[in-house]
mmCIF file of C-alpha atoms in Angstrom:
data_model
loop_
_atom_site.group_PDB
_atom_site.id
_atom_site.type_symbol
_atom_site.label_atom_id
_atom_site.label_comp_id
_atom_site.label_asym_id
_atom_site.label_seq_id
_atom_site.Cartn_x
_atom_site.Cartn_y
_atom_site.Cartn_z
ATOM 1 C CA MET A 772 313.316 36.320 -75.124
ATOM 2 C CA THR A 773 311.235 37.136 -78.271
ATOM 3 C CA PRO A 774 308.850 34.285 -79.332
ATOM 4 C CA PRO A 775 309.984 32.737 -82.654
ATOM 5 C CA HIS A 776 307.801 33.793 -85.660
ATOM 6 C CA LEU A 777 307.206 31.573 -88.335
ATOM 7 C CA LEU A 778 305.733 32.670 -91.674
ATOM 8 C CA VAL A 779 303.761 29.878 -93.352
ATOM 9 C CA ALA A 780 302.944 30.382 -97.133
ATOM 10 C CA ILE A 781 300.205 27.901 -98.189
ATOM 11 C CA SER A 782 299.131 27.494 -101.717
ATOM 12 C CA GLY A 783 295.350 28.259 -102.229
ATOM 13 C CA HIS A 784 295.326 25.506 -104.994
ATOM 14 C CA GLY A 785 292.331 23.544 -103.549
ATOM 15 C CA PHE A 786 292.538 22.619 -99.765
ATOM 16 C CA GLY A 787 294.912 20.036 -99.934
ATOM 17 C CA HIS A 788 298.149 22.008 -99.229
ATOM 18 C CA ALA A 789 296.340 23.505 -96.051
ATOM 19 C CA GLY A 790 295.042 19.986 -94.974
ATOM 20 C CA GLN A 791 298.715 18.781 -94.923
ATOM 21 C CA THR A 792 300.233 21.898 -93.215
ATOM 22 C CA LEU A 793 297.890 22.644 -90.383
ATOM 23 C CA PRO A 794 298.145 19.368 -88.413
ATOM 24 C CA VAL A 795 301.764 20.012 -88.387
ATOM 25 C CA LEU A 796 301.692 23.466 -87.139
ATOM 26 C CA GLN A 797 299.079 22.115 -84.510
ATOM 27 C CA ALA A 798 301.797 19.664 -83.414
ATOM 28 C CA LEU A 799 304.560 22.227 -83.405
ATOM 29 C CA ARG A 800 302.636 24.430 -81.164
ATOM 30 C CA GLN A 801 302.341 21.484 -78.794
ATOM 31 C CA ARG A 802 306.214 21.479 -78.910
ATOM 32 C CA ARG A 803 306.603 25.155 -78.731
ATOM 33 C CA PRO A 804 303.652 27.059 -77.475
ATOM 34 C CA ASP A 805 305.649 30.192 -77.861
ATOM 35 C CA VAL A 806 305.611 30.245 -81.468
ATOM 36 C CA TRP A 807 303.753 32.965 -83.284
ATOM 37 C CA LEU A 808 302.321 31.937 -86.464
ATOM 38 C CA THR A 809 301.497 33.984 -89.432
ATOM 39 C CA LEU A 810 299.648 32.362 -92.414
ATOM 40 C CA SER A 811 300.046 33.658 -95.853
ATOM 41 C CA THR A 812 297.283 32.078 -98.015
ATOM 42 C CA ALA A 813 294.051 32.611 -100.017
ATOM 43 C CA VAL A 814 292.545 29.564 -98.248
ATOM 44 C CA PRO A 815 289.594 30.833 -96.264
ATOM 45 C CA ARG A 816 289.904 31.471 -92.277
ATOM 46 C CA TRP A 817 286.996 29.021 -91.590
ATOM 47 C CA PHE A 818 288.877 26.225 -93.332
ATOM 48 C CA LEU A 819 291.939 27.460 -91.449
ATOM 49 C CA GLU A 820 290.249 27.619 -88.003
ATOM 50 C CA SER A 821 288.574 24.117 -88.557
ATOM 51 C CA ARG A 822 292.204 22.736 -88.259
ATOM 52 C CA LEU A 823 294.509 24.909 -86.448
ATOM 53 C CA ASP A 824 293.671 26.346 -82.975
ATOM 54 C CA PRO A 825 294.203 30.066 -82.588
ATOM 55 C CA PRO A 826 295.992 32.369 -82.038
ATOM 56 C CA PHE A 827 297.392 32.789 -85.598
ATOM 57 C CA GLU A 828 297.456 35.767 -87.929
ATOM 58 C CA VAL A 829 296.299 35.490 -91.717
ATOM 59 C CA VAL A 830 297.638 37.838 -94.225
ATOM 60 C CA THR A 831 297.573 37.859 -98.069
ATOM 61 C CA GLY A 832 300.069 39.571 -100.209
ATOM 62 C CA GLY A 833 302.437 36.774 -100.819
ATOM 63 C CA ARG A 834 302.737 35.333 -104.381
ATOM 64 C CA GLU A 835 302.374 32.104 -105.813
ATOM 65 C CA ALA A 836 301.909 30.265 -109.161
ATOM 66 C CA GLY A 837 300.233 26.796 -108.934
ATOM 67 C CA MET A 838 298.539 25.659 -112.089
ATOM 68 C CA VAL A 839 295.423 27.189 -113.864
ATOM 69 C CA MET A 840 292.465 24.792 -113.837
ATOM 70 C CA ASN A 841 289.704 24.475 -116.252
ATOM 71 C CA SER A 842 287.741 22.216 -113.863
ATOM 72 C CA PRO A 843 288.533 20.295 -110.557
ATOM 73 C CA SER A 844 290.709 17.522 -112.674
ATOM 74 C CA VAL A 845 291.708 19.506 -115.844
ATOM 75 C CA VAL A 846 294.779 21.705 -115.959
ATOM 76 C CA ASP A 847 294.850 24.335 -118.536
ATOM 77 C CA ARG A 848 298.356 23.828 -120.124
ATOM 78 C CA GLU A 849 298.855 26.865 -122.101
ATOM 79 C CA ALA A 850 297.655 29.188 -119.565
ATOM 80 C CA SER A 851 299.737 27.536 -116.850
ATOM 81 C CA ALA A 852 302.727 27.806 -119.084
ATOM 82 C CA ASP A 853 302.077 31.616 -119.641
ATOM 83 C CA LEU A 854 301.850 32.119 -116.003
ATOM 84 C CA TYR A 855 305.515 30.639 -115.434
ATOM 85 C CA ALA A 856 306.747 32.273 -118.461
ATOM 86 C CA ARG A 857 305.870 35.670 -116.710
ATOM 87 C CA MET A 858 307.021 34.812 -113.462
ATOM 88 C CA LEU A 859 310.448 33.735 -114.939
ATOM 89 C CA GLY A 860 310.525 37.085 -117.207
ATOM 90 C CA ASP A 861 309.831 39.167 -114.006
ATOM 91 C CA TRP A 862 311.842 36.898 -111.660
ATOM 92 C CA GLU A 863 313.934 39.645 -109.868
ATOM 93 C CA ALA A 864 311.038 41.889 -109.477
ATOM 94 C CA ASN A 865 308.850 39.163 -108.223
ATOM 95 C CA VAL A 866 311.569 38.047 -105.731
ATOM 96 C CA ALA A 867 312.230 41.729 -104.725
ATOM 97 C CA GLU A 868 308.308 42.141 -103.893
ATOM 98 C CA GLU A 869 308.243 38.950 -102.016
ATOM 99 C CA THR A 870 311.508 39.787 -100.123
ATOM 100 C CA ALA A 871 309.733 43.378 -99.130
ATOM 101 C CA PHE A 872 306.710 41.385 -97.892
ATOM 102 C CA LEU A 873 308.933 39.313 -95.672
ATOM 103 C CA ASP A 874 310.647 42.478 -94.335
ATOM 104 C CA ARG A 875 307.302 43.921 -93.389
ATOM 105 C CA LEU A 876 306.419 40.741 -91.400
ATOM 106 C CA ARG A 877 309.852 40.039 -90.066
ATOM 107 C CA PRO A 878 309.677 36.354 -89.603
ATOM 108 C CA ASP A 879 312.550 34.136 -88.001
ATOM 109 C CA GLY A 880 311.857 31.253 -90.473
ATOM 110 C CA VAL A 881 309.713 30.325 -93.453
ATOM 111 C CA LEU A 882 307.780 27.236 -94.466
ATOM 112 C CA ALA A 883 306.220 26.827 -97.743
ATOM 113 C CA ASN A 884 303.603 24.446 -99.045
ATOM 114 C CA VAL A 885 304.494 24.799 -101.678
ATOM 115 C CA PRO A 886 304.886 28.218 -103.176
ATOM 116 C CA VAL A 887 308.430 29.048 -104.737
ATOM 117 C CA LEU A 888 308.685 32.672 -104.280
ATOM 118 C CA PRO A 889 308.816 32.671 -100.275
ATOM 119 C CA LEU A 890 311.382 30.337 -100.409
ATOM 120 C CA ALA A 891 313.523 32.600 -102.844
ATOM 121 C CA ALA A 892 312.847 35.639 -100.634
ATOM 122 C CA ALA A 893 313.758 33.836 -97.409
ATOM 123 C CA ALA A 894 317.410 32.614 -99.028
ATOM 124 C CA ARG A 895 317.847 36.216 -100.210
ATOM 125 C CA ARG A 896 317.477 37.433 -96.432
ATOM 126 C CA GLY A 897 319.263 34.525 -95.176
ATOM 127 C CA LEU A 898 316.287 33.303 -93.183
ATOM 128 C CA PRO A 899 315.829 29.522 -92.211
ATOM 129 C CA CYS A 900 313.489 28.063 -94.672
ATOM 130 C CA ALA A 901 311.730 24.804 -95.483
ATOM 131 C CA ALA A 902 309.211 23.516 -98.134
ATOM 132 C CA MET A 903 306.862 20.540 -97.211
ATOM 133 C CA CYS A 904 304.451 18.983 -99.650
ATOM 134 C CA SER A 905 303.622 15.558 -101.656
ATOM 135 C CA LEU A 906 304.474 17.478 -104.803
ATOM 136 C CA ASN A 907 306.337 20.536 -106.196
ATOM 137 C CA TRP A 908 305.536 22.920 -108.782
ATOM 138 C CA ALA A 909 308.703 22.339 -110.775
ATOM 139 C CA ALA A 910 307.592 18.587 -111.199
ATOM 140 C CA VAL A 911 303.939 19.611 -111.927
ATOM 141 C CA TYR A 912 304.989 22.105 -114.309
ATOM 142 C CA ASN A 913 307.294 19.632 -116.249
ATOM 143 C CA ALA A 914 304.497 17.097 -116.731
ATOM 144 C CA TYR A 915 302.254 19.844 -118.331
ATOM 145 C CA CYS A 916 304.396 22.364 -119.904
ATOM 146 C CA ALA A 917 307.584 20.764 -121.069
ATOM 147 C CA HIS A 918 306.681 21.478 -124.734
ATOM 148 C CA ARG A 919 307.167 25.109 -124.328
ATOM 149 C CA PRO A 920 310.625 26.649 -125.587
ATOM 150 C CA GLU A 921 311.124 28.292 -122.252
ATOM 151 C CA ALA A 922 310.463 25.282 -120.218
ATOM 152 C CA GLY A 923 314.086 24.194 -119.431
ATOM 153 C CA ASP A 924 314.563 27.561 -117.791
ATOM 154 C CA VAL A 925 311.341 27.609 -116.132
ATOM 155 C CA HIS A 926 311.771 24.196 -114.463
ATOM 156 C CA ALA A 927 315.512 24.644 -113.541
ATOM 157 C CA ARG A 928 314.600 28.000 -111.841
ATOM 158 C CA LEU A 929 311.732 26.152 -109.806
ATOM 159 C CA ARG A 930 313.736 23.104 -108.882
ATOM 160 C CA ASP A 931 316.905 25.131 -108.001
ATOM 161 C CA THR A 932 314.972 27.272 -105.579
ATOM 162 C CA TYR A 933 313.285 24.340 -103.944
ATOM 163 C CA ALA A 934 316.796 22.625 -103.678
ATOM 164 C CA ALA A 935 318.260 25.762 -102.009
ATOM 165 C CA ALA A 936 316.090 25.606 -99.078
ATOM 166 C CA ASP A 937 317.326 24.013 -95.808
ATOM 167 C CA ALA A 938 314.866 21.248 -96.184
ATOM 168 C CA PHE A 939 312.092 19.569 -98.592
ATOM 169 C CA LEU A 940 309.840 17.699 -96.260
ATOM 170 C CA ARG A 941 308.559 15.240 -98.894
ATOM 171 C CA VAL A 942 305.203 13.996 -97.489
ATOM 172 C CA THR A 943 304.108 10.231 -98.138
ATOM 173 C CA PRO A 944 302.475 9.499 -100.494
ATOM 174 C CA GLY A 945 303.883 11.841 -103.077
ATOM 175 C CA LEU A 946 306.228 12.385 -105.834
ATOM 176 C CA ALA A 947 309.723 10.721 -105.281
ATOM 177 C CA MET A 948 311.538 14.224 -105.673
ATOM 178 C CA ASP A 949 314.948 12.369 -105.828
ATOM 179 C CA ASP A 950 316.110 15.226 -107.854
ATOM 180 C CA LEU A 951 316.123 17.312 -104.825
ATOM 181 C CA PRO A 952 319.222 16.984 -102.509
ATOM 182 C CA ASN A 953 317.584 18.512 -99.480
ATOM 183 C CA ARG A 954 314.833 15.991 -99.475
ATOM 184 C CA ARG A 955 313.743 14.463 -96.148
ATOM 185 C CA CYS A 956 310.859 11.779 -96.186
ATOM 186 C CA VAL A 957 308.141 12.012 -93.555
ATOM 187 C CA GLY A 958 305.037 9.999 -93.389
ATOM 188 C CA PRO A 959 301.272 10.529 -94.121
ATOM 189 C CA ILE A 960 299.948 13.616 -92.803
ATOM 190 C CA GLY A 961 295.964 13.944 -92.056
ATOM 191 C CA ARG A 962 293.464 14.104 -89.390
ATOM 192 C CA VAL A 963 291.780 11.051 -88.029
ATOM 193 C CA GLY A 964 288.077 11.727 -87.981
ATOM 194 C CA GLN A 965 285.280 10.622 -85.570
ATOM 195 C CA ALA A 966 282.272 9.023 -87.023
ATOM 196 C CA ARG A 967 279.158 10.992 -85.851
ATOM 197 C CA PRO A 968 275.179 10.001 -86.050
ATOM 198 C CA ILE A 969 274.685 11.841 -89.118
ATOM 199 C CA ARG A 970 271.965 9.518 -90.186
ATOM 200 C CA ARG A 971 269.756 10.294 -87.119
ATOM 201 C CA ARG A 972 270.342 13.905 -87.429
ATOM 202 C CA LEU A 973 269.417 13.784 -91.200
ATOM 203 C CA GLY A 974 266.329 11.674 -90.205
ATOM 204 C CA LEU A 975 267.451 8.936 -92.374
ATOM 205 C CA ASP A 976 266.810 5.286 -91.900
ATOM 206 C CA PRO A 977 269.813 3.622 -89.984
ATOM 207 C CA ASP A 978 270.521 1.395 -92.941
ATOM 208 C CA THR A 979 270.553 4.342 -95.496
ATOM 209 C CA ARG A 980 274.016 4.468 -97.210
ATOM 210 C CA VAL A 981 275.513 7.916 -97.521
ATOM 211 C CA GLY A 982 278.003 9.003 -99.939
ATOM 212 C CA LEU A 983 280.053 12.293 -99.435
ATOM 213 C CA VAL A 984 280.671 13.953 -102.757
ATOM 214 C CA THR A 985 283.545 16.571 -102.723
ATOM 215 C CA PHE A 986 286.165 17.778 -105.010
ATOM 216 C CA GLY A 987 288.720 19.315 -102.972
ATOM 217 C CA GLY A 988 287.987 23.111 -102.849
ATOM 218 C CA ILE A 989 288.379 23.648 -106.505
ATOM 219 C CA GLY A 990 285.445 25.052 -108.327
ATOM 220 C CA GLY A 991 283.577 23.721 -111.266
ATOM 221 C CA GLU A 992 280.375 22.112 -112.234
ATOM 222 C CA ARG A 993 280.050 18.764 -110.714
ATOM 223 C CA PRO A 994 277.541 15.936 -112.461
ATOM 224 C CA LEU A 995 275.600 14.812 -109.593
ATOM 225 C CA ALA A 996 272.313 16.050 -111.213
ATOM 226 C CA GLU A 997 272.808 13.112 -113.899
ATOM 227 C CA TRP A 998 273.530 10.283 -111.517
ATOM 228 C CA PRO A 999 270.984 7.368 -111.455
ATOM 229 C CA ARG A 1000 268.950 6.966 -108.121
ATOM 230 C CA ARG A 1001 269.335 3.802 -106.074
ATOM 231 C CA ASP A 1002 267.315 2.827 -103.281
ATOM 232 C CA GLY A 1003 268.947 2.822 -99.870
ATOM 233 C CA TRP A 1004 271.362 5.569 -101.042
ATOM 234 C CA VAL A 1005 271.688 9.178 -100.465
ATOM 235 C CA TRP A 1006 274.334 11.818 -101.713
ATOM 236 C CA GLY A 1007 275.936 14.316 -99.280
ATOM 237 C CA VAL A 1008 277.422 17.476 -100.536
ATOM 238 C CA GLN A 1009 279.309 20.211 -98.248
ATOM 239 C CA ALA A 1010 279.267 23.872 -99.199
ATOM 240 C CA GLU A 1011 278.142 23.087 -102.743
ATOM 241 C CA ALA A 1012 274.880 23.895 -104.720
ATOM 242 C CA ALA A 1013 272.767 20.719 -104.450
ATOM 243 C CA PRO A 1014 270.445 19.609 -107.399
ATOM 244 C CA ASP A 1015 266.868 19.300 -106.611
ATOM 245 C CA ARG A 1016 266.397 15.641 -106.037
ATOM 246 C CA PRO A 1017 265.438 13.882 -102.933
ATOM 247 C CA ASP A 1018 268.457 11.600 -102.613
ATOM 248 C CA VAL A 1019 270.784 14.682 -102.024
ATOM 249 C CA VAL A 1020 271.497 16.022 -98.732
ATOM 250 C CA ASP A 1021 273.415 18.891 -97.149
ATOM 251 C CA LEU A 1022 275.777 17.605 -94.868
ATOM 252 C CA GLY A 1023 277.264 21.155 -94.408
ATOM 253 C CA SER A 1024 274.279 22.043 -92.346
ATOM 254 C CA LEU A 1025 275.362 19.512 -89.682
ATOM 255 C CA GLY A 1026 278.004 21.901 -88.603
ATOM 256 C CA GLU A 1027 280.578 18.905 -88.506
ATOM 257 C CA THR A 1028 284.423 18.942 -89.702
ATOM 258 C CA PHE A 1029 285.073 17.718 -93.006
ATOM 259 C CA THR A 1030 287.224 15.077 -91.507
ATOM 260 C CA ASP A 1031 284.499 13.726 -89.004
ATOM 261 C CA LEU A 1032 282.047 13.669 -92.193
ATOM 262 C CA VAL A 1033 284.539 11.804 -94.129
ATOM 263 C CA ALA A 1034 284.511 9.250 -90.997
ATOM 264 C CA SER A 1035 280.846 9.103 -90.810
ATOM 265 C CA VAL A 1036 279.759 8.162 -94.543
ATOM 266 C CA ASP A 1037 279.815 4.882 -96.337
ATOM 267 C CA VAL A 1038 281.964 6.129 -99.181
ATOM 268 C CA LEU A 1039 283.826 9.229 -100.347
ATOM 269 C CA VAL A 1040 283.463 10.337 -104.131
ATOM 270 C CA THR A 1041 286.164 12.694 -105.022
ATOM 271 C CA LYS A 1042 288.784 13.422 -107.416
ATOM 272 C CA THR A 1043 292.587 12.423 -107.026
ATOM 273 C CA GLY A 1044 294.109 14.384 -104.154
ATOM 274 C CA TYR A 1045 296.288 14.002 -101.137
ATOM 275 C CA GLY A 1046 293.919 15.147 -98.343
ATOM 276 C CA THR A 1047 290.937 13.091 -99.566
ATOM 277 C CA PHE A 1048 292.874 10.114 -100.114
ATOM 278 C CA VAL A 1049 294.821 10.295 -96.676
ATOM 279 C CA GLU A 1050 291.962 11.349 -94.493
ATOM 280 C CA ALA A 1051 289.624 8.725 -95.990
ATOM 281 C CA THR A 1052 292.089 5.845 -95.607
ATOM 282 C CA LEU A 1053 292.753 6.808 -91.915
ATOM 283 C CA ALA A 1054 289.033 6.628 -91.105
ATOM 284 C CA GLY A 1055 288.721 3.476 -93.234
ATOM 285 C CA THR A 1056 286.063 5.128 -95.601
ATOM 286 C CA PRO A 1057 286.303 3.544 -99.186
ATOM 287 C CA VAL A 1058 287.120 5.885 -102.026
ATOM 288 C CA VAL A 1059 285.628 6.467 -105.634
ATOM 289 C CA TYR A 1060 287.856 8.899 -107.294
ATOM 290 C CA GLU A 1061 287.918 10.465 -110.813
ATOM 291 C CA GLN A 1062 291.593 10.118 -112.238
ATOM 292 C CA ARG A 1063 293.217 13.214 -113.274
ATOM 293 C CA PRO A 1064 294.906 12.396 -116.660
ATOM 294 C CA ALA A 1065 298.676 13.776 -116.727
ATOM 295 C CA TRP A 1066 298.720 14.841 -113.087
ATOM 296 C CA PRO A 1067 301.924 13.632 -111.948
ATOM 297 C CA GLU A 1068 301.096 12.973 -108.061
ATOM 298 C CA GLY A 1069 298.234 10.638 -109.456
ATOM 299 C CA PRO A 1070 300.314 7.489 -109.752
ATOM 300 C CA PRO A 1071 301.922 7.629 -106.414
ATOM 301 C CA LEU A 1072 298.710 8.548 -104.589
ATOM 302 C CA ALA A 1073 296.639 5.882 -106.254
ATOM 303 C CA ALA A 1074 299.416 3.193 -105.553
ATOM 304 C CA TRP A 1075 299.296 4.122 -101.704
ATOM 305 C CA LEU A 1076 295.481 4.255 -101.807
ATOM 306 C CA ALA A 1077 295.495 0.672 -103.490
ATOM 307 C CA ALA A 1078 297.765 -0.646 -100.442
ATOM 308 C CA HIS A 1079 295.731 0.711 -97.694
ATOM 309 C CA ASN A 1080 292.136 1.403 -98.736
ATOM 310 C CA ARG A 1081 289.202 0.109 -100.535
ATOM 311 C CA ARG A 1082 288.994 2.105 -103.731
ATOM 312 C CA LEU A 1083 287.390 2.542 -107.281
ATOM 313 C CA ALA A 1084 288.899 4.619 -109.964
ATOM 314 C CA VAL A 1085 286.728 5.928 -112.616
ATOM 315 C CA ASP A 1086 287.348 8.357 -115.594
ATOM 316 C CA ALA A 1087 285.540 11.761 -116.090
ATOM 317 C CA ASP A 1088 282.665 10.364 -118.268
ATOM 318 C CA THR A 1089 281.999 7.558 -115.784
ATOM 319 C CA MET A 1090 281.939 10.157 -112.988
ATOM 320 C CA ARG A 1091 279.725 12.462 -114.970
ATOM 321 C CA ALA A 1092 277.406 9.803 -115.660
ATOM 322 C CA GLY A 1093 277.278 8.164 -112.158
ATOM 323 C CA THR A 1094 277.406 4.673 -113.588
ATOM 324 C CA PHE A 1095 279.879 3.570 -111.056
ATOM 325 C CA VAL A 1096 277.051 3.391 -108.393
ATOM 326 C CA ASP A 1097 276.393 -0.142 -109.627
ATOM 327 C CA ALA A 1098 279.831 -1.212 -108.593
ATOM 328 C CA LEU A 1099 279.440 0.269 -104.829
ATOM 329 C CA PRO A 1100 277.869 -2.950 -103.095
ATOM 330 C CA ALA A 1101 281.019 -4.919 -104.233
ATOM 331 C CA LEU A 1102 283.324 -2.089 -103.164
ATOM 332 C CA LEU A 1103 281.820 -2.145 -99.830
ATOM 333 C CA ASP A 1104 281.894 -5.933 -99.566
ATOM 334 C CA GLN A 1105 285.824 -6.074 -99.747
ATOM 335 C CA ALA A 1106 287.703 -6.603 -96.661
ATOM 336 C CA ALA A 1107 289.090 -3.433 -95.267
ATOM 337 C CA PRO A 1108 292.770 -3.216 -94.822
ATOM 338 C CA PRO A 1109 294.155 -1.900 -91.315
ATOM 339 C CA PRO A 1110 294.471 1.820 -91.608
ATOM 340 C CA PRO A 1111 297.895 3.560 -91.466
ATOM 341 C CA THR A 1112 299.213 6.122 -88.769
ATOM 342 C CA PRO A 1113 299.934 9.597 -89.774
ATOM 343 C CA HIS A 1114 303.196 9.579 -88.066
ATOM 344 C CA GLY A 1115 304.490 12.106 -90.649
ATOM 345 C CA ILE A 1116 302.713 15.105 -88.546
ATOM 346 C CA ASP A 1117 305.265 14.549 -85.649
ATOM 347 C CA GLU A 1118 307.980 14.010 -87.979
ATOM 348 C CA ALA A 1119 307.441 17.188 -89.677
ATOM 349 C CA ALA A 1120 306.865 19.154 -86.601
ATOM 350 C CA CYS A 1121 310.251 17.990 -85.344
ATOM 351 C CA GLU A 1122 311.876 19.178 -88.209
ATOM 352 C CA LEU A 1123 310.223 22.648 -88.097
ATOM 353 C CA GLU A 1124 311.215 22.985 -84.409
ATOM 354 C CA LYS A 1125 314.881 22.608 -85.467
ATOM 355 C CA LEU A 1126 314.331 24.949 -88.146
ATOM 356 C CA ILE A 1127 313.018 27.973 -85.814
ATOM 357 C CA GLY A 1128 315.696 27.021 -83.044
#
């Protein structure tokens, strides 16, 4: 019997979409070792290999939209609306191109987190298909672009395409998505990191506090250079240009996975985002985060974080100035809630096993 072939389309809009998807694929492979995985994504291979054991194939050529970002936290509304207007205007041609892409790969099923065109192409070919994510681009588009005259048509096309999939696995925490009749809710998805002796390896005093600064794989200048210095604290960066100051260390040089670094530091400094919130919470690491105005996923993520972790929300000016550092002792002194379990991994893998038969 020919092994089942699953095409997995993963948005390159940051690393969060891949961070949700890869643990599920790892669990699916444990259930079905014969499954062949093809990942269609712009996410770099080093990130994929850090969370999914080979073998798997990586291809580019699928199409997606996402949102156009001015910075890690700010959406360019008009550029994003223009992008979707072009997608709708050339919808048939876009779906035909995506369908030809599927015909070349010949998968037995499609999973999307959460590009819409692969789902439309799979439906055109009668292939089993599912979406999986804590958000969908229909809802995000509506939050930013509803002022445009074509918004109703664009939103309806996106929503209807998601609704036509065999299932939309709505990941916790996330948007409610109660407008999707095929919604199936699954629990949190994330890796549980292991604390590593990073202070010893960096030559730091054992009592030194370490903060990991990361903004989720979306580029943009970060304000670390302006933050005030505090005795007993250092800031760690990974794969980013560090300012020339003695309290900044390169955590990327340690060769540890991001998840293990999150579990090894005293605080994570980031923006609102699924992967960082969940993996920090699973590790019991407090989170300082820059809020993302108008980002529709923000409120449910923040509510879940508040229920399960120590956290401090700041605005963009506070993050840029770094004045939140004086609140860190009180944050760390708070009692840590018991961490949740990432039971969504097995739940989603079970659904995918059904999908590929």
